[in-house]
XYZ file of C-alpha atoms in Angstrom:
417
model
C 84.689 -77.172 -0.416
C 87.243 -79.206 -2.375
C 90.427 -79.940 -0.420
C 92.713 -78.517 -3.105
C 90.954 -75.154 -2.785
C 90.194 -75.294 0.927
C 93.874 -75.047 1.795
C 96.641 -72.441 1.854
C 98.098 -71.458 -1.514
C 101.615 -71.557 -0.042
C 101.233 -74.974 1.603
C 99.474 -77.329 -0.796
C 98.934 -80.823 0.540
C 99.616 -83.640 -1.927
C 98.344 -86.212 0.568
C 94.654 -85.298 0.890
C 92.745 -88.535 1.395
C 89.570 -87.316 -0.322
C 88.586 -84.590 -2.745
C 86.310 -83.259 0.036
C 88.240 -83.863 3.248
C 86.518 -84.123 6.617
C 87.176 -82.194 9.833
C 89.907 -84.394 11.402
C 92.029 -84.344 8.239
C 91.583 -80.570 7.809
C 92.484 -79.933 11.457
C 95.588 -82.113 11.183
C 96.619 -80.211 8.047
C 96.266 -76.855 9.846
C 98.298 -78.089 12.815
C 101.048 -79.481 10.555
C 101.178 -76.207 8.638
C 101.496 -74.198 11.853
C 104.374 -76.421 12.947
C 106.007 -76.428 9.508
C 106.238 -72.656 9.472
C 107.055 -72.428 13.210
C 104.014 -70.258 13.869
C 103.222 -71.278 17.426
C 106.249 -69.747 19.147
C 105.694 -66.473 17.306
C 102.169 -65.988 18.680
C 102.369 -62.985 20.996
C 99.599 -62.080 23.425
C 99.223 -58.794 25.282
C 100.753 -56.787 22.419
C 99.765 -53.230 21.506
C 98.239 -54.451 18.237
C 95.129 -56.638 18.244
C 94.320 -58.949 15.349
C 90.875 -60.453 15.889
C 90.536 -63.750 14.046
C 87.438 -64.938 15.898
C 85.584 -65.540 12.644
C 81.886 -65.349 11.896
C 80.624 -68.939 12.171
C 81.757 -69.435 15.739
C 79.005 -68.451 18.183
C 75.789 -70.483 17.787
C 72.330 -68.951 17.807
C 69.560 -70.569 19.818
C 65.944 -70.286 18.664
C 63.235 -68.621 20.734
C 60.782 -71.515 20.936
C 58.147 -71.705 23.633
C 58.911 -74.419 26.157
C 62.416 -75.253 24.910
C 63.832 -74.752 28.398
C 61.341 -77.264 29.782
C 62.518 -80.125 27.549
C 63.506 -83.087 29.725
C 65.685 -84.785 27.135
C 68.998 -83.687 25.613
C 69.283 -80.407 23.683
C 72.471 -79.673 21.786
C 73.502 -77.251 19.078
C 75.237 -78.699 16.039
C 78.232 -76.463 16.861
C 78.360 -77.725 20.458
C 78.039 -81.410 19.747
C 77.997 -83.820 22.687
C 80.004 -86.752 21.345
C 79.403 -88.697 24.565
C 75.639 -88.777 24.024
C 74.539 -91.964 22.260
C 71.672 -91.375 19.842
C 71.184 -95.060 19.056
C 67.506 -95.988 19.150
C 66.356 -92.479 20.057
C 63.616 -90.299 18.628
C 65.563 -87.275 17.399
C 64.387 -83.871 16.199
C 66.672 -81.722 14.027
C 65.582 -78.093 13.829
C 66.914 -76.336 10.751
C 67.800 -77.309 7.193
C 70.932 -75.301 6.413
C 74.566 -76.277 5.946
C 74.810 -77.786 9.439
C 71.683 -79.895 9.109
C 72.664 -81.459 5.801
C 75.783 -82.805 7.514
C 74.113 -83.888 10.761
C 70.995 -85.582 9.370
C 72.744 -88.171 7.133
C 75.307 -88.894 9.860
C 72.745 -89.819 12.525
C 69.752 -91.066 10.511
C 70.961 -94.684 10.227
C 71.407 -95.103 13.998
C 68.294 -93.443 15.409
C 64.833 -94.944 15.792
C 63.261 -91.945 14.095
C 64.342 -88.515 12.940
C 62.069 -85.531 12.393
C 63.617 -82.712 10.366
C 61.866 -79.412 11.074
C 62.144 -77.262 7.968
C 61.279 -73.582 7.700
C 62.785 -72.964 4.265
C 64.020 -75.629 1.823
C 67.556 -75.319 0.482
C 69.040 -75.582 -2.976
C 71.277 -78.661 -2.934
C 73.763 -79.680 -5.643
C 75.706 -82.963 -5.969
C 78.916 -83.443 -4.016
C 81.634 -84.794 -6.295
C 83.533 -86.457 -3.485
C 85.884 -89.381 -4.089
C 89.050 -90.875 -2.612
C 92.292 -89.491 -4.004
C 94.142 -92.429 -5.546
C 97.671 -93.175 -4.294
C 99.063 -92.661 -7.792
C 97.498 -89.197 -7.882
C 99.108 -88.301 -4.573
C 102.489 -89.454 -5.903
C 101.910 -87.346 -9.009
C 101.100 -84.296 -6.871
C 104.336 -84.769 -4.946
C 106.478 -85.190 -8.038
C 104.745 -82.517 -10.137
C 103.617 -79.742 -7.719
C 102.617 -77.557 -10.654
C 99.821 -80.002 -11.498
C 98.135 -79.517 -8.132
C 98.476 -75.757 -8.517
C 96.852 -75.973 -11.950
C 93.950 -78.041 -10.622
C 93.515 -75.606 -7.750
C 93.468 -72.721 -10.250
C 90.863 -74.493 -12.363
C 88.621 -75.046 -9.343
C 88.992 -71.381 -8.412
C 88.019 -70.145 -11.888
C 85.060 -72.525 -12.110
C 83.650 -71.286 -8.819
C 84.388 -67.660 -9.650
C 82.107 -68.040 -12.662
C 79.178 -68.278 -10.217
C 79.706 -64.615 -9.280
C 78.511 -63.620 -12.758
C 75.122 -65.132 -11.977
C 74.946 -64.072 -8.348
C 76.071 -60.467 -8.731
C 75.820 -59.563 -12.414
C 73.202 -61.471 -14.421
C 71.003 -64.127 -12.819
C 70.402 -66.028 -16.046
C 73.867 -67.505 -15.587
C 72.519 -69.270 -12.494
C 70.007 -71.271 -14.530
C 72.387 -74.185 -15.243
C 73.111 -74.485 -11.514
C 69.389 -74.445 -10.706
C 68.782 -77.088 -13.379
C 71.504 -79.263 -11.851
C 69.975 -78.870 -8.374
C 66.455 -79.694 -9.591
C 67.697 -82.802 -11.388
C 69.594 -83.848 -8.251
C 66.423 -83.524 -6.155
C 64.259 -85.358 -8.683
C 66.770 -88.178 -8.993
C 67.091 -88.698 -5.224
C 63.512 -88.078 -4.041
C 60.828 -90.073 -5.846
C 57.876 -89.136 -3.643
C 56.195 -86.146 -5.374
C 54.813 -84.721 -2.120
C 58.179 -84.840 -0.353
C 59.943 -83.504 -3.438
C 57.560 -80.552 -3.560
C 58.227 -79.774 0.108
C 61.977 -79.819 -0.567
C 61.759 -77.507 -3.591
C 62.796 -73.882 -2.900
C 60.668 -70.995 -4.189
C 63.487 -68.427 -4.240
C 66.341 -67.837 -6.682
C 69.282 -70.188 -6.253
C 72.169 -68.437 -4.523
C 69.953 -66.130 -2.450
C 70.716 -68.419 0.498
C 73.806 -70.565 0.740
C 73.936 -73.286 -1.930
C 74.441 -76.630 -0.191
C 76.497 -79.577 -1.426
C 75.413 -83.093 -0.494
C 74.775 -86.545 -1.941
C 73.232 -88.072 1.174
C 70.908 -85.428 2.655
C 67.895 -86.121 0.418
C 68.158 -89.934 0.804
C 68.363 -89.489 4.586
C 65.249 -87.302 4.683
C 63.429 -89.773 2.423
C 64.403 -92.784 4.567
C 61.620 -94.866 6.220
C 62.539 -93.657 9.717
C 62.677 -89.974 8.683
C 60.003 -87.294 8.438
C 60.193 -83.792 6.992
C 58.066 -81.456 9.104
C 57.037 -78.138 7.554
C 54.115 -77.065 9.757
C 56.224 -74.928 12.085
C 56.847 -75.485 15.796
C 54.215 -74.245 18.235
C 55.879 -75.385 21.459
C 58.264 -77.832 23.055
C 57.020 -80.017 25.899
C 59.153 -82.088 28.319
C 59.084 -85.156 26.063
C 57.735 -83.942 22.724
C 57.440 -81.208 20.108
C 54.058 -79.844 19.037
C 53.645 -78.243 15.618
C 51.157 -75.557 14.631
C 48.880 -78.111 13.004
C 48.369 -79.716 16.438
C 50.520 -82.812 15.848
C 52.633 -83.915 18.830
C 55.799 -85.926 18.130
C 57.548 -87.794 20.988
C 61.177 -86.680 21.178
C 64.241 -87.840 23.127
C 66.891 -85.456 21.768
C 66.705 -82.092 20.017
C 69.537 -81.038 17.715
C 69.574 -77.320 16.968
C 71.015 -76.722 13.510
C 70.024 -73.075 13.777
C 73.136 -71.252 12.654
C 75.388 -68.606 14.147
C 75.638 -64.978 15.171
C 76.997 -63.467 11.962
C 75.731 -59.897 11.630
C 75.905 -59.418 15.414
C 79.288 -60.901 16.250
C 79.617 -61.557 20.014
C 83.350 -60.727 19.874
C 82.297 -57.141 19.096
C 80.935 -56.812 22.636
C 84.411 -57.453 24.071
C 86.405 -54.921 22.039
C 86.318 -51.240 22.997
C 87.638 -48.234 21.094
C 89.291 -44.971 22.059
C 86.016 -43.433 23.333
C 85.148 -46.451 25.486
C 82.332 -47.680 23.277
C 82.290 -51.314 22.270
C 82.486 -52.407 18.670
C 78.972 -53.792 19.088
C 77.690 -50.336 20.049
C 79.407 -48.736 17.064
C 77.910 -51.418 14.825
C 74.381 -51.052 16.227
C 73.164 -49.769 12.842
C 75.165 -52.343 10.886
C 78.757 -53.534 10.635
C 81.026 -51.060 8.887
C 84.761 -51.007 8.208
C 87.508 -49.988 5.821
C 88.620 -52.812 3.538
C 86.783 -55.255 5.847
C 89.757 -55.010 8.214
C 89.773 -51.817 10.275
C 87.244 -49.595 12.048
C 87.451 -45.866 12.740
C 87.816 -45.190 16.455
C 89.567 -48.509 17.068
C 93.281 -47.830 16.600
C 95.619 -50.786 16.040
C 92.697 -53.185 15.622
C 92.673 -55.472 12.593
C 89.868 -57.870 11.746
C 90.231 -61.148 9.888
C 86.914 -62.353 8.454
C 85.393 -58.998 9.307
C 82.413 -57.349 7.591
C 81.850 -58.220 3.918
C 84.575 -60.852 3.667
C 82.189 -63.804 3.384
C 81.687 -65.605 0.086
C 78.823 -67.778 -1.055
C 80.618 -69.542 -3.868
C 84.253 -70.297 -3.088
C 86.869 -70.903 -0.394
C 87.182 -68.474 2.500
C 90.887 -69.320 2.630
C 91.461 -67.142 -0.446
C 89.803 -64.184 1.270
C 91.662 -64.770 4.538
C 95.002 -64.863 2.729
C 94.082 -61.572 1.053
C 93.355 -60.016 4.434
C 96.575 -61.335 5.941
C 98.525 -59.594 3.155
C 96.714 -56.362 3.989
C 97.366 -56.613 7.729
C 100.971 -57.589 7.116
C 101.498 -54.492 4.970
C 99.909 -52.346 7.683
C 102.317 -53.729 10.280
C 105.274 -53.186 7.964
C 104.102 -49.604 7.430
C 103.916 -49.014 11.171
C 107.415 -50.395 11.572
C 108.861 -48.425 8.639
C 107.327 -45.154 9.845
C 107.913 -45.882 13.545
C 104.221 -45.476 14.330
C 102.780 -46.287 17.719
C 99.204 -46.002 16.482
C 97.522 -46.541 13.109
C 93.834 -45.842 12.550
C 91.593 -45.610 9.526
C 89.523 -42.500 8.869
C 85.748 -42.306 9.051
C 85.698 -40.962 5.500
C 87.430 -44.101 4.215
C 85.035 -46.265 6.197
C 81.974 -44.545 4.745
C 83.433 -44.745 1.244
C 83.907 -48.499 1.660
C 80.350 -48.880 2.964
C 79.097 -47.013 -0.113
C 81.192 -49.271 -2.365
C 79.681 -52.401 -0.818
C 76.146 -50.983 -1.098
C 76.675 -50.112 -4.767
C 78.119 -53.534 -5.611
C 75.274 -55.239 -3.724
C 72.548 -53.606 -5.817
C 70.786 -56.089 -8.066
C 72.548 -59.116 -6.577
C 70.725 -62.340 -5.851
C 71.377 -61.848 -2.133
C 69.247 -58.695 -2.002
C 66.684 -59.530 -4.650
C 66.470 -63.306 -4.754
C 63.296 -63.599 -2.713
C 64.675 -65.074 0.491
C 65.700 -64.056 4.011
C 69.220 -65.149 4.870
C 71.956 -64.651 7.427
C 73.869 -62.729 4.771
C 71.738 -59.657 5.564
C 71.464 -57.734 8.830
C 68.262 -56.636 10.575
C 68.053 -53.601 8.294
C 68.276 -55.706 5.145
C 71.818 -54.562 4.366
C 74.533 -56.856 3.112
C 77.179 -56.654 5.839
C 78.468 -60.200 5.415
C 79.347 -61.006 1.793
C 81.872 -59.566 -0.625
C 79.506 -58.834 -3.563
C 81.980 -59.183 -6.430
C 84.757 -61.347 -7.840
C 87.220 -62.377 -5.140
C 90.230 -61.386 -7.248
C 88.958 -57.794 -7.027
C 88.953 -58.033 -3.251
C 92.532 -59.271 -3.382
C 93.502 -56.372 -5.616
C 91.831 -53.952 -3.198
C 93.661 -55.390 -0.204
C 97.039 -56.192 -1.771
C 98.666 -53.219 -0.036
C 97.641 -50.816 2.710
C 95.758 -47.777 1.420
C 98.008 -45.498 3.467
C 96.141 -42.365 2.359
C 93.131 -43.575 4.340
C 95.021 -43.825 7.634
C 96.468 -41.517 10.242
C 99.145 -42.523 12.697
C 100.947 -41.381 15.840
C 104.769 -41.717 15.949
C 106.185 -43.958 18.658
C 107.237 -42.063 21.754
C 105.301 -38.933 20.792
C 103.936 -36.983 23.779
C 100.202 -36.906 24.392
C 98.426 -34.494 22.102
C 100.893 -34.881 19.246
C 99.058 -34.433 15.935
C 98.477 -37.630 14.045
C 100.396 -38.158 10.822
C 98.505 -38.619 7.587
C 99.958 -40.228 4.507
């Protein structure tokens, strides 16, 4: 995601080093912003209100592959990278071809002896328009802040246009698919390899990836794309279903995260003692993607149906923060000890998401993705324009909540709006 969009609207950074900044620069920006607004000393733990900001792409998933536990070499997940392990001269296997793999493969391909990329489903990949930000441009951003805001707004509108194709009319996705096909054809000359890297589902059904170096890395002389499927892992090799055995020193698992079954949900319990995971056994449900009936004073950031497949999550997070902030102000203004959404509001929001999800590329694009839960329901993505989510969460829908006044004796009736 472009740096100008992948940042807070209230703390634009005129000094981004690249149009697509990397992890160290993003982390430094977040730390500076926290210090600038004196956030750290205001973090309170053990309070009567819980805001869970654990996120969705935090807990890695590990594949169920026969013999994986018997592997004698190094096994590491892309999200649990062992920086101390030197891959130089090794035979490396990367399992997975999603957003993690397209970052890992180009980074390690030049240093390893060989790299085998085990692909189950090819991805749609578009060019990454990355470039250094010139010093004169940084000076211009500092002297004319409105310019950076305008560029940020333009990036937002351009990406929002993708929603028309993803959620409204798929023919608007054709130019993006054409761009991706041309990108693949330009970077991969081998017809057989190009065919193996060509998706057979509608673009946008799975996450659209952005990379200029993934295809060249896979097409490199020391690289191999493996599509046969893994039969088993042995102590020093991987055997595919076609009977081929490939010697392997290190296995990198680029196999994604727990998204529709958030592990944090197992650690949060509601008023009846049940965990959030138990309540969500039939699918994640909430009101405004932020609160859950039966879990008073709990607020979720990046909860159900907040994810986006086309733009910056920062926009959605800021929208949620406004919503939670208004809820806290409401509790303070009304002197409420407890605030809880109603089940009716929760079911109405679930119905809204289901209705908006009908006909979208995520449900009907011909792929299986982590956007959908085990029942095939969209419990991850916001299936509409993001400005509509912001409008929906701009203020607390007080009519959908009941509260208990502070200091009220046990059994006091809850107060509706």
